[in-house]
Coordinates of C-alpha atoms and ligand atoms in Angstrom, one line a residue:
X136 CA 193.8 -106.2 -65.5
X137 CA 195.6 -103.0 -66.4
X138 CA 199.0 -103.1 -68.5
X139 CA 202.3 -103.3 -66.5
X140 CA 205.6 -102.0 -67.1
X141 CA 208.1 -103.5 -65.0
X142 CA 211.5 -101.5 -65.5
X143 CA 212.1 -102.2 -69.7
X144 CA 209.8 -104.9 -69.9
X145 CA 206.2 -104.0 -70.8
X146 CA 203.4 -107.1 -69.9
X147 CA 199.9 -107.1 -71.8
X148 CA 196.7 -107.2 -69.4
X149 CA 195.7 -110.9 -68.7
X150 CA 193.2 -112.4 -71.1
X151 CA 195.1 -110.5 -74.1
X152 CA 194.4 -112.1 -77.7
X153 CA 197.6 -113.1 -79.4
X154 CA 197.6 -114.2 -83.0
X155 CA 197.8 -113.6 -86.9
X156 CA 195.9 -113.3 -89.5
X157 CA 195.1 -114.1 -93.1
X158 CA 192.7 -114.2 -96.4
X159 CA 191.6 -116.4 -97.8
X160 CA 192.5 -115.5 -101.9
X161 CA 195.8 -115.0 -100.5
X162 CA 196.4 -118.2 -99.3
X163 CA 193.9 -120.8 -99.9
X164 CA 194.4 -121.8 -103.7
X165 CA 192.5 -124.6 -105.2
X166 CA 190.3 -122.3 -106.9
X167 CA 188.2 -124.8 -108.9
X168 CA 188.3 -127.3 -106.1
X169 CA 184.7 -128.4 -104.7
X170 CA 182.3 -126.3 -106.2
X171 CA 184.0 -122.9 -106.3
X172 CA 183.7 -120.9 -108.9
X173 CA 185.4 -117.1 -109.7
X174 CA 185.3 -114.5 -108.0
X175 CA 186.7 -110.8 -109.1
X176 CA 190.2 -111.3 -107.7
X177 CA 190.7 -114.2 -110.1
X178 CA 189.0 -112.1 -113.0
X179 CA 191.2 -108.9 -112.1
X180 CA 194.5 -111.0 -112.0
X181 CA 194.4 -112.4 -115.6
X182 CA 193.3 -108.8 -116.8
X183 CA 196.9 -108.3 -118.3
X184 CA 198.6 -105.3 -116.8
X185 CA 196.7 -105.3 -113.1
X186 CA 198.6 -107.3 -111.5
X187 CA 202.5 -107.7 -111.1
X188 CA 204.1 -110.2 -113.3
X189 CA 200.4 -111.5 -113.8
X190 CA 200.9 -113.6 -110.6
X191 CA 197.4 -115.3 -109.8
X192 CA 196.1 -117.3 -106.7
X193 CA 195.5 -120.6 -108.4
X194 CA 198.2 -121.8 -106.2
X195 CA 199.0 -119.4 -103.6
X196 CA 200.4 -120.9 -100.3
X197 CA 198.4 -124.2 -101.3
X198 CA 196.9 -123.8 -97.8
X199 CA 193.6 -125.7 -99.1
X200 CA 195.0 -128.7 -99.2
X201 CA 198.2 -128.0 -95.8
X202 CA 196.1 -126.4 -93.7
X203 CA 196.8 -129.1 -91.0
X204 CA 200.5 -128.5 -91.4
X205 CA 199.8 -124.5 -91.3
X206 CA 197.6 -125.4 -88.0
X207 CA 200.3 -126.7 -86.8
X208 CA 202.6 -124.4 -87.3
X209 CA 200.6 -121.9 -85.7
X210 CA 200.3 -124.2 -82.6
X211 CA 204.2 -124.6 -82.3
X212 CA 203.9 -120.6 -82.1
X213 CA 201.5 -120.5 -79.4
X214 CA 198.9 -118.0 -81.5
X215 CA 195.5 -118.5 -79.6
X216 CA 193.1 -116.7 -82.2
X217 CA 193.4 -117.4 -86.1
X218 CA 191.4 -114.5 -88.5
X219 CA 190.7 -116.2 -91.5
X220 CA 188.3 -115.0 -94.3
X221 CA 186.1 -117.2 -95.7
X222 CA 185.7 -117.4 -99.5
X223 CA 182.4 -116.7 -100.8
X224 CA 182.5 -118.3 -104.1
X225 CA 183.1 -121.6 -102.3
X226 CA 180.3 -121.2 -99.8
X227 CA 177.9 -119.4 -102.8
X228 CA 179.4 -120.3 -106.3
X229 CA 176.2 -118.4 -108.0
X230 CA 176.4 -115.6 -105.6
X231 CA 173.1 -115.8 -104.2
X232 CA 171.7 -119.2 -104.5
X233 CA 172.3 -122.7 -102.4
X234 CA 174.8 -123.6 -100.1
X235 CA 177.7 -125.7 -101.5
X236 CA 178.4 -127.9 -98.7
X237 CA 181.6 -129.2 -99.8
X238 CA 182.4 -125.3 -99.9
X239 CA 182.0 -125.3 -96.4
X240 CA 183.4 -128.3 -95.3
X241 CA 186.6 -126.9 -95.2
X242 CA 185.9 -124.1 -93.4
X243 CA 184.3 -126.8 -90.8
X244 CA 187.8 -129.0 -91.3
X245 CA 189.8 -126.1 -90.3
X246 CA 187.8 -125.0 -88.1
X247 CA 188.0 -128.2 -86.6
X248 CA 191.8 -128.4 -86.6
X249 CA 192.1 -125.1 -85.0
X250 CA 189.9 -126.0 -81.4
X251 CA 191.7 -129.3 -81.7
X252 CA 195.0 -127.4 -81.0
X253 CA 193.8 -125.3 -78.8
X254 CA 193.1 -121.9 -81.1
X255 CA 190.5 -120.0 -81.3
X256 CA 188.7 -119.6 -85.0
X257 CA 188.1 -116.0 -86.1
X258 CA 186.2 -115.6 -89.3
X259 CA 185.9 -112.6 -91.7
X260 CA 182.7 -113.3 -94.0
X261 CA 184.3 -110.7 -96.9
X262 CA 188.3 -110.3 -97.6
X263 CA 187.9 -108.7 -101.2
X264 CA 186.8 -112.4 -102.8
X265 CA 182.9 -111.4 -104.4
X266 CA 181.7 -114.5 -106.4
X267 CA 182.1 -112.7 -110.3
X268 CA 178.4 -113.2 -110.9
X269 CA 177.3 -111.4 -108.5
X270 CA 179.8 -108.4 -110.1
X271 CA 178.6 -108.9 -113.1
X272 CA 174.8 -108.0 -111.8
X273 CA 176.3 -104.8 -110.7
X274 CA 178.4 -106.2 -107.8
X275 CA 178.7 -103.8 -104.6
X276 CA 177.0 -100.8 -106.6
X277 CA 174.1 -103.4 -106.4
X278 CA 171.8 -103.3 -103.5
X279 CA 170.8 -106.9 -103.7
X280 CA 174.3 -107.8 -102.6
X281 CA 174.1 -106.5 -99.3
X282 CA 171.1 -108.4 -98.8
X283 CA 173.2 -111.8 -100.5
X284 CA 175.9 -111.1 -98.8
X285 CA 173.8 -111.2 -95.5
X286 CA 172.7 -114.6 -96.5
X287 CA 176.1 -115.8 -97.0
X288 CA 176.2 -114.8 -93.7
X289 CA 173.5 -116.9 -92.1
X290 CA 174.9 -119.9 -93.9
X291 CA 178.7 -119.8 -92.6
X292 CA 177.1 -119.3 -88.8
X293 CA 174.7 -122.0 -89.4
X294 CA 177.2 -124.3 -90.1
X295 CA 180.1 -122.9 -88.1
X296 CA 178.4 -121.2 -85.3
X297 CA 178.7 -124.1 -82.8
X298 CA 182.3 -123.8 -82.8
X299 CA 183.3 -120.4 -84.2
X300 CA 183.0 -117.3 -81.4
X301 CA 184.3 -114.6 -83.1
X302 CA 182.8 -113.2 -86.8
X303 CA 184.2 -110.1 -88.6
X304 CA 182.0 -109.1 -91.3
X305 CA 183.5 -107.4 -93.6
X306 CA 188.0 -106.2 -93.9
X307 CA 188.5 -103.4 -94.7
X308 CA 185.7 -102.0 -96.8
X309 CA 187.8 -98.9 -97.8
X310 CA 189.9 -100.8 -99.8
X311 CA 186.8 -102.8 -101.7
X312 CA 185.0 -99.4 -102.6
X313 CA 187.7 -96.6 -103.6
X314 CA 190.5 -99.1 -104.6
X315 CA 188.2 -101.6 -106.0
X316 CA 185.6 -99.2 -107.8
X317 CA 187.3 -96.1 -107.7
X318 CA 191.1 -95.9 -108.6
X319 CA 191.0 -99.3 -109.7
X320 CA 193.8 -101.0 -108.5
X321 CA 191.9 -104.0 -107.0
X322 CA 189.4 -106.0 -108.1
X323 CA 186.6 -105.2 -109.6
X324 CA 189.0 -102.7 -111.4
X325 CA 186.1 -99.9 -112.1
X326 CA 187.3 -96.0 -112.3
X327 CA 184.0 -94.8 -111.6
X328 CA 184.0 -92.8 -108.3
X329 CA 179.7 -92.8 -108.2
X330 CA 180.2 -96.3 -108.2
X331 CA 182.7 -96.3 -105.3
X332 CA 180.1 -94.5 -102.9
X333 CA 177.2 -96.7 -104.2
X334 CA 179.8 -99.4 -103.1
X335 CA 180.1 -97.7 -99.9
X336 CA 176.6 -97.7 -98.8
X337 CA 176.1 -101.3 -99.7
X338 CA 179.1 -102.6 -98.3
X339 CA 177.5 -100.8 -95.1
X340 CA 174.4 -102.3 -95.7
X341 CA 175.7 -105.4 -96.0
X342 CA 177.6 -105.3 -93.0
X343 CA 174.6 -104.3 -91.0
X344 CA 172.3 -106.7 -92.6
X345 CA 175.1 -109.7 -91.9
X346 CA 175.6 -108.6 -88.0
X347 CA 171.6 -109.6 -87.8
X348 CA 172.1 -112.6 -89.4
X349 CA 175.2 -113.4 -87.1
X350 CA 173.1 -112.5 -84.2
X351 CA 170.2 -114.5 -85.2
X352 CA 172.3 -117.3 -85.9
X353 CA 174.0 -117.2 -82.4
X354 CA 177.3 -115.9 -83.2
X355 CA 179.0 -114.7 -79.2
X356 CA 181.3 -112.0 -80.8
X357 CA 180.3 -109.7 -84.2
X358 CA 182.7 -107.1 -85.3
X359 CA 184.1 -105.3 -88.4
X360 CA 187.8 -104.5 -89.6
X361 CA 188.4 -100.8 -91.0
X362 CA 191.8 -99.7 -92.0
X363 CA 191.8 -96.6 -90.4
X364 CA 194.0 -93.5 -90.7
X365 CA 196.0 -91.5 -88.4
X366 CA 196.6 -88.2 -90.9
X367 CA 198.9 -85.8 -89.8
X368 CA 198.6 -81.8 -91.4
X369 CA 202.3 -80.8 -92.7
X370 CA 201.9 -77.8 -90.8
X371 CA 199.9 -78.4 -87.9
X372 CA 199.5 -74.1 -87.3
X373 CA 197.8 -73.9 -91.1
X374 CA 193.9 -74.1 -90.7
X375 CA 193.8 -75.3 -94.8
X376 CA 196.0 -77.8 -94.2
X377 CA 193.8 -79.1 -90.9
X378 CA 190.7 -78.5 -93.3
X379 CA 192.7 -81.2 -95.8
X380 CA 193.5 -83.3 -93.0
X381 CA 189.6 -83.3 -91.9
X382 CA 188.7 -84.0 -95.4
X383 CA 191.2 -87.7 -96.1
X384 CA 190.7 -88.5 -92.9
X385 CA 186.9 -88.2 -93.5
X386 CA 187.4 -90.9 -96.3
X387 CA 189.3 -93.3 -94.5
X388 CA 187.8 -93.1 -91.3
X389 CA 184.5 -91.1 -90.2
X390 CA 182.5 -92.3 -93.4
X391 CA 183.1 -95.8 -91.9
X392 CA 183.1 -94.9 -88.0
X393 CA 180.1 -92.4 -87.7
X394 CA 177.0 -94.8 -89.2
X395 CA 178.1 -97.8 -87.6
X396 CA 179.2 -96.4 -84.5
X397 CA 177.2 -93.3 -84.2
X398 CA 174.3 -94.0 -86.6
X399 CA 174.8 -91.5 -89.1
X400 CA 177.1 -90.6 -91.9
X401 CA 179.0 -86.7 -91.4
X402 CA 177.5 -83.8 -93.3
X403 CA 180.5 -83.6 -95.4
X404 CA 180.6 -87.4 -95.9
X405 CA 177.1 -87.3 -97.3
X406 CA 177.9 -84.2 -99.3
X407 CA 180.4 -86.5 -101.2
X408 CA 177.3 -88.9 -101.7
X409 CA 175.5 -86.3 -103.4
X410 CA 178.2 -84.8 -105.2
X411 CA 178.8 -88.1 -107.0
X412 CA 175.3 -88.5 -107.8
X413 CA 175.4 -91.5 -105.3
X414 CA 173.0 -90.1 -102.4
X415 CA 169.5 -92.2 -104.3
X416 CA 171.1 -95.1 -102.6
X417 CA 170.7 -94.3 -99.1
X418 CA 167.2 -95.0 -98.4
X419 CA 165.1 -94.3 -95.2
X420 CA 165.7 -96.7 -92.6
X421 CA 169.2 -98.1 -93.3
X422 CA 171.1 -95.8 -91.0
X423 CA 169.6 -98.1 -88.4
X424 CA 170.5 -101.6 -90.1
X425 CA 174.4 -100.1 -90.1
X426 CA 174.5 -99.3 -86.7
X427 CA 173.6 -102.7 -85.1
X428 CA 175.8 -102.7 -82.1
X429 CA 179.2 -104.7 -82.6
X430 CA 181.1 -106.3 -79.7
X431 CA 184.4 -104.7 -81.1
X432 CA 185.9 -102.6 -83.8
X433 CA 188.7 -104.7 -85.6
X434 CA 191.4 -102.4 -86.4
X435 CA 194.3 -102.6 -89.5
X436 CA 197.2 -100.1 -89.2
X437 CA 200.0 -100.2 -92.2
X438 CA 201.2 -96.6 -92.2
X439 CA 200.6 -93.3 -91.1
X440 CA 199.3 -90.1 -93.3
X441 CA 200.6 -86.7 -93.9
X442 CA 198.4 -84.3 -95.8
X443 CA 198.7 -80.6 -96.7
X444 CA 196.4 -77.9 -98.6
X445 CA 197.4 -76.9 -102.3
X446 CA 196.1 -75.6 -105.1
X447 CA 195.3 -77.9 -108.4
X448 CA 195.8 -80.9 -106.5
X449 CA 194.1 -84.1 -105.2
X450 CA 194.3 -86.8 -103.0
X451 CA 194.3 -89.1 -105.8
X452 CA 191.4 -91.7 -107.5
X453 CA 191.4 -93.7 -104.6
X454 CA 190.4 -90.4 -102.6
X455 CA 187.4 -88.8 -105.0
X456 CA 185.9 -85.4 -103.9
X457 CA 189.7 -84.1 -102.3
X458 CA 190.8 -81.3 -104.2
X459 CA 192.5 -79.1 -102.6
X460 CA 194.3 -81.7 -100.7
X461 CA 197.4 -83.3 -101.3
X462 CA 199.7 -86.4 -99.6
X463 CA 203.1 -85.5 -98.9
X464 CA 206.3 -87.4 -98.3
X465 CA 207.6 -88.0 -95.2
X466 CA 211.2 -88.4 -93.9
X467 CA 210.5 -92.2 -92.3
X468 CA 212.1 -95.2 -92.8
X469 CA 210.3 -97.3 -95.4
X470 CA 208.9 -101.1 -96.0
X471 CA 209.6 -102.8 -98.9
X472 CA 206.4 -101.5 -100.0
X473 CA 207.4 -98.1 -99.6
X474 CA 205.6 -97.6 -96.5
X475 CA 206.9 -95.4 -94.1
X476 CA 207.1 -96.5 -90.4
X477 CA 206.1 -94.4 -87.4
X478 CA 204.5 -96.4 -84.5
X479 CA 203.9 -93.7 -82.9
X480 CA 201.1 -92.7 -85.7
X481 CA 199.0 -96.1 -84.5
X482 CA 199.5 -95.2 -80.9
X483 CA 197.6 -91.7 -81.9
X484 CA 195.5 -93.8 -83.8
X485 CA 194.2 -95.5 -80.9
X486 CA 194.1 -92.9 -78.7
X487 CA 192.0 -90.9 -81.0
X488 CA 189.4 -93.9 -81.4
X489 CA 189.4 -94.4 -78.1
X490 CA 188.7 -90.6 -77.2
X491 CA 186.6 -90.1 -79.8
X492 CA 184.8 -92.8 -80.3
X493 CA 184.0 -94.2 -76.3
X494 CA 182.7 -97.5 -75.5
X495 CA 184.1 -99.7 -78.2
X496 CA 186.3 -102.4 -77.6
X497 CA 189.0 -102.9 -80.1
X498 CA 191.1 -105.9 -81.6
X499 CA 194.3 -105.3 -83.9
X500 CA 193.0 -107.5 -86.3
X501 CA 196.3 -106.5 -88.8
X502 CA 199.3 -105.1 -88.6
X503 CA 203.0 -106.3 -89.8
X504 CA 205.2 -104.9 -93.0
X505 CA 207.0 -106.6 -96.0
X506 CA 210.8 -106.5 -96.4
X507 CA 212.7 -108.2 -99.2
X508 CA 213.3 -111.5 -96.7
X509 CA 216.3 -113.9 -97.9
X510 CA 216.4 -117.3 -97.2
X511 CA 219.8 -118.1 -96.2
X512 CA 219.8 -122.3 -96.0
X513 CA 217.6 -122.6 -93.0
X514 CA 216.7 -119.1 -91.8
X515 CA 215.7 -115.6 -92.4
X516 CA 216.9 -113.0 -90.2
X517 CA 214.1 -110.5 -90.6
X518 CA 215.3 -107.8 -88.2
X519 CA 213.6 -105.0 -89.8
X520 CA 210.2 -107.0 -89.4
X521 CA 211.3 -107.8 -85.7
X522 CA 211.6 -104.2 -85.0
X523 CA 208.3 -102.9 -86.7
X524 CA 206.3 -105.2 -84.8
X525 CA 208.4 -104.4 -81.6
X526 CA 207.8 -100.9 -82.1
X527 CA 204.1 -101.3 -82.9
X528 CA 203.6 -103.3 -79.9
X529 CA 205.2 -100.4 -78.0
X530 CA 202.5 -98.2 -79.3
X531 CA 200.1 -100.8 -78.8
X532 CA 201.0 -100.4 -75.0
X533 CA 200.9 -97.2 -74.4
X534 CA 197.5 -96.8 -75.9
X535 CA 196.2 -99.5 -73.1
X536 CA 198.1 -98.1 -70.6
X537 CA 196.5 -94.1 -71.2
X538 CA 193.2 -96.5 -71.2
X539 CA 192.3 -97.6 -74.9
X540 CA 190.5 -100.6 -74.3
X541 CA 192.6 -102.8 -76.7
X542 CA 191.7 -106.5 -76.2
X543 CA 194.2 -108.1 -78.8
X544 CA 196.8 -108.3 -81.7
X545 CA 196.8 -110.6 -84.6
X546 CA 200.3 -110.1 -86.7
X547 CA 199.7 -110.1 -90.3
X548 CA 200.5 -112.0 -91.4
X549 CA 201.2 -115.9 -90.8
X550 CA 202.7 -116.6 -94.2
X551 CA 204.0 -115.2 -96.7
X552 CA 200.9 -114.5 -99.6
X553 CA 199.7 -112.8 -102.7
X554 CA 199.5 -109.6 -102.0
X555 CA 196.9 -108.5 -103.9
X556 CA 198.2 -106.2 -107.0
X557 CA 201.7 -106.7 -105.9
X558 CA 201.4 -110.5 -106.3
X559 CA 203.7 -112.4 -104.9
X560 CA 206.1 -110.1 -104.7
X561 CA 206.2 -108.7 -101.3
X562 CA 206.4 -111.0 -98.8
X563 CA 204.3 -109.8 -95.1
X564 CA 204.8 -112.8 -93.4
X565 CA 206.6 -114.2 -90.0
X566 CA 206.5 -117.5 -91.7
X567 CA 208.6 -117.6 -95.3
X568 CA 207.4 -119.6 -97.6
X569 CA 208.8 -121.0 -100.6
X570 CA 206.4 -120.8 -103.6
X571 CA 207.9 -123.3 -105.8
X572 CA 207.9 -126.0 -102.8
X573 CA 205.6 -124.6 -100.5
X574 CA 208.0 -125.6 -98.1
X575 CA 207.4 -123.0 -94.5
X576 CA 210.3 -121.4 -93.0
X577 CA 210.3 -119.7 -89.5
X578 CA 211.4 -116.7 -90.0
X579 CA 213.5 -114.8 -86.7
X580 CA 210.4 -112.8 -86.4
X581 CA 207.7 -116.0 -86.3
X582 CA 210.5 -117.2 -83.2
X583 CA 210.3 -113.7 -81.1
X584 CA 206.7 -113.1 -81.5
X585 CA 206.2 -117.1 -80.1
X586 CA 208.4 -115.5 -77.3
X587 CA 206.3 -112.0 -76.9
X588 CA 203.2 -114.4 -77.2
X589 CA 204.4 -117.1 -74.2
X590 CA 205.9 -114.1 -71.9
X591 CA 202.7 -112.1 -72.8
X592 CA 204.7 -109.1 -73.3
X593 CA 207.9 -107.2 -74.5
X594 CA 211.3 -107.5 -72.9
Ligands
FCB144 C1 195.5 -105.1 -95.9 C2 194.8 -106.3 -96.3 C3 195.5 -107.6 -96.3 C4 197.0 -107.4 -96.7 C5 197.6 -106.3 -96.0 C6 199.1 -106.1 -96.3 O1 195.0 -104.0 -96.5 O2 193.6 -106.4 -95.5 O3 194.8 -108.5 -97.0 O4 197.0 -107.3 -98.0 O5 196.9 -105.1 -96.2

C-alpha cells in the first residue's frame, strides 16, 4: 500500500517496520561473563588517550543482565522489530574455534523475550566487536577472517535461526575499515591506509561468505547496513568540485554499493586499491561471493556532506586517496555531536539509491541524534530530538511517496550507550538512562515515537 497524506498528517504504507536499534559493546556489559573474552573495543578503550575520559563498556547499560526489563520497555513502546548485534567474542572467545554455548544462550534468552512480547528479533552478526585474537593474527587485513567470520555466522543461525527472520551481516563496514584501520579513531586503532582497503575487501568477503552461510542455515531475510552519504558540491556549477564530490562519495558509498549490488567494484574505487598497494587481495572469483543477492539494503543516515575542490588539501585519514578534496562547513543547525541536520539530505539519499541502484528494498536500520538531555526529576523534554526524528520521518515519506521502496525505520537508538570514542558522553537515546543506577527514563521523544508507532504515521 502506497503512503498517504491526508491534509498535515502523513500515514506509512501498511506492513511498515517500526523500531530501534542497538550494539551490542554499547550496551550489553558483562564483558567477562560466560565465556567471553576481549575483543578490540575493550583493547582500544584502555589504550589511554582513545577514548573520552577512558570510559569503557564493562558496565555500559548493564543490559546483559536487564534485558527483560529493556524488553519490556520496548513492548510498552509498541517497537515491533529489535536490531541487536550479536557479540562475537561471546559466541567465539578464540575467534575461530568452538561455539561457547553459554555465549549464545543469551542471545537465545533474548531472543526468546522478544517473540514473547510480540517483537520481532533482528540480528547484526558484526557491530565493530572482533574477538582481539583474531586482531592480533592480522584482524580484518587477514583473509582468514572473512572466512571465521562466516562461521560465526553459521553458528548464530544454527542456534537462532528457528526464531530469528531477519540477519544483518555486517553495520556499517565503513566505519570498521577507514575509522578503525585508517584514521584510527575506532578500534583496532591502525593508521595504515593499505590496511584499511585490505580491511575493505575482507569485510566484503566476509559479508558475502556470511550471506551463504545464513542462506544455508535457513535464515528468511539476509541484508547489510552501510552508512551511506548524500554529498553535496559547495558549488554545484564547478565541475572540480562535482569531480571531489564523485570522489568521497565514492568512499562512502559506491565502494560498498557497486560489488554487492552490481558485482563489481568502480574503476576509480579499484584504482585506490592499487594505489595503496592493497589490490593482491582481491583474488579471482570473490566479486561473485560479495554479490550474493540480499533481501534488503539496511540503511544509517547521521548527517549530510558538503565537499568542494582545493588545492593542498584532503578529505582527511578517514578518507585516504582524496586530495584535492576537501569537507566544508555548513550553515545547519547542529547535534550535540556537532552534526549538522538537514533531512532533506536523507530524503536525496534515498531517492538517489532508489534511482540508482533499482530493485533493492531498503530498511532504515539507524537514524536518531544526541543532544545534551537533562533529567529534570522524572522527565526529559528532548524537543530537539523530537524534531530531528520528525523531520527525518518527513523525509522518510516523501522518498516512499516518489516510490523508494522503504520497508522500515528503527530509531537509534533505544537507550542511551557508549558511544564509541565519545564514551558515554553523548547520549542518542529515546530512553535516558542513568549510568550510576541504571535506572531507564522515558524520554518525551521515547512517548511520541510510541504515538507515530501506534498511529503508523506523523500528525
Ligand atoms: C553509527 C553506529 C552506531 C552509533 C551511531 C551513533 O555509526 O553504527 O553504533 O554509534 O552511529
Amino acid at each position: 500500500m502506497a503512503p498517504d497524506q491526508v491534509g498535515a498528517a502523513l500515514r506509512f504504507p501498511q506492513g511498515f517496520r517500526w523500531g530501534a536499534a542497538t550494539a551490542a559493546y554499547q550496551i550489553e556489559g558483562a564483558v567477562q561473563e560466560d565465556g567471553r573474552t576481549p575483543s578490540i573495543w575493550d583493547t582500544f578503550a584502555r589504550t589511554p588517550g582513545k577514548v573520552f575520559h577512558g570510559h569503557t563498556g564493562d558496565v555500559a547499560c548493564d543490559h546483559y543482565h536487564r534485558y527483560r526489563d529493556d524488553v519490556a520497555l520496548m513492548a510498552g513502546l509498541g517497537v515491533g522489530t529489535y536490531r541487536f548485534s550479536l557479540a562475537w567474542p561471546r559466541i567465539k572467545p578464540d575467534g575461530s574455534g568452538p561455539v561457547n554455548g553459554r555465549g549464545l544462550d543469551f542471545y537465545d534468552r533474548l531472543v526468546d523475550e522478544l517473540l514473547a512480547k510480540g517483537i520481532s528479533p533482528m540480528a547484526t552478526l558484526y557491530h565493530w566487536d572482533l574477538p582481539q585474537v583474531l586482531e592480533d593474527r592480522g584482524g580484518w587485513t587477514n583473509r582468514d577472517t572473512a572466512y571465521y567470520f562466516a562461521d560465526l555466522a553459521a553458528a548464530a543461525v544454527a542456534r537462532l535461526g528457528d526464531r530469528v527472520a531477519t540477519w544483518t551481516t555486517l553495520n556499517e563496514p565503513w566505519c570498521s575499515a577507514f575509522l578503525g584501520y585508517a584514521a584510527g579513531v575506532h578500534a583496532p586503532g591502525r593508521e595504515d591506509p593499505t590496511a584499511a582497503f585490505q580491511a575493505v575487501h575482507h569485510l566484503l568477503l566476509g559479508h558475502g561468505l556470511a550471506v551463504r552461510a545464513l542462506r544455508d542455515g535457513g535464515a528468511r531475510e539476509v541484508s547489510l547496513t552501510l552508512n551511506l552519504a548524500r554529498v553535496r558540491p559547495d558549488d554545484p556549477a564547478d565541475p572540480h568540485d562535482l569531480a571531489a564530490v564523485h570522489l568521497i562519495e565514492g568512499l562512502h558509498n559506491r565502494l560498498w554499493l557497486d560489488p554487492v549490488l552490481r558485482g563489481a567494484y568502480p574503476a576509480d574505487m579499484l584504482a585506490l586499491f592499487r594505489r595503496f598497494g592493497a589490490d593482491h587481495v582481491i583474488r579471482p572469483g570473490d566479486d561473485a561471493i560479495i554479490a550474493a543477492p540480499i533481501d534488503f539494503l539496511g540503511v544509517n543516515y547521521y548527517q549530510p556532506a558538503r565537499v568542494r575542490a582545493a588545492l593542498g588539501v584532503d578529505g582527511g585519514p578517514a578518507n585516504p586517496g582524496t586530495e584535492g578534496a576537501e569537507y566544508v562547513a555548513q550553515d545547519l543547525p547542529v547535534t550535540a555531536m556537532d552534526w549538522p541536520v538537514d533531512p532533506s539530505s536523507f530524503y536525496e539519499l534515498l531517492m538517489w539509491l532508489s534511482d540508482g541502484y533499482p530493485g533493492t528494498p531498503m530498511m532504515i536500520t539507524e537514524n536518531g541524534a544526541a543532544y545534551d538531555d537533562v533529567l529534570v526529576g522524572d522527565r526529559v523534554a528532548d524537543t530537539d530530538r523530537v524534531g530531528f526524528l520528525d523531520g527525518h520521518l518527513r523525509a522518510v515519506h516523501q522518498a516512499l511517496a516518489e516510490g523508494a521502496d522503504v520497508r522500515g525505520y528503527l530509531a537509534w537508538s533505544l537507550l542511551d550507550n557508549y558511544e564509541w570514542g565519545y564514551g558515554y558522553g553523548k547520549r542518542f537515546g529515546i530512553v535516558h538512562v542513568d549510568y550510576d543506577t541504571q535506572r531507564r527514563t522515558l524520554k518525551d521523544s521515547a512517548r511520541w515515537y510510541a504515538a507515530v508507532i501506534g498511529r503508523n504515521g506523523l500528525d
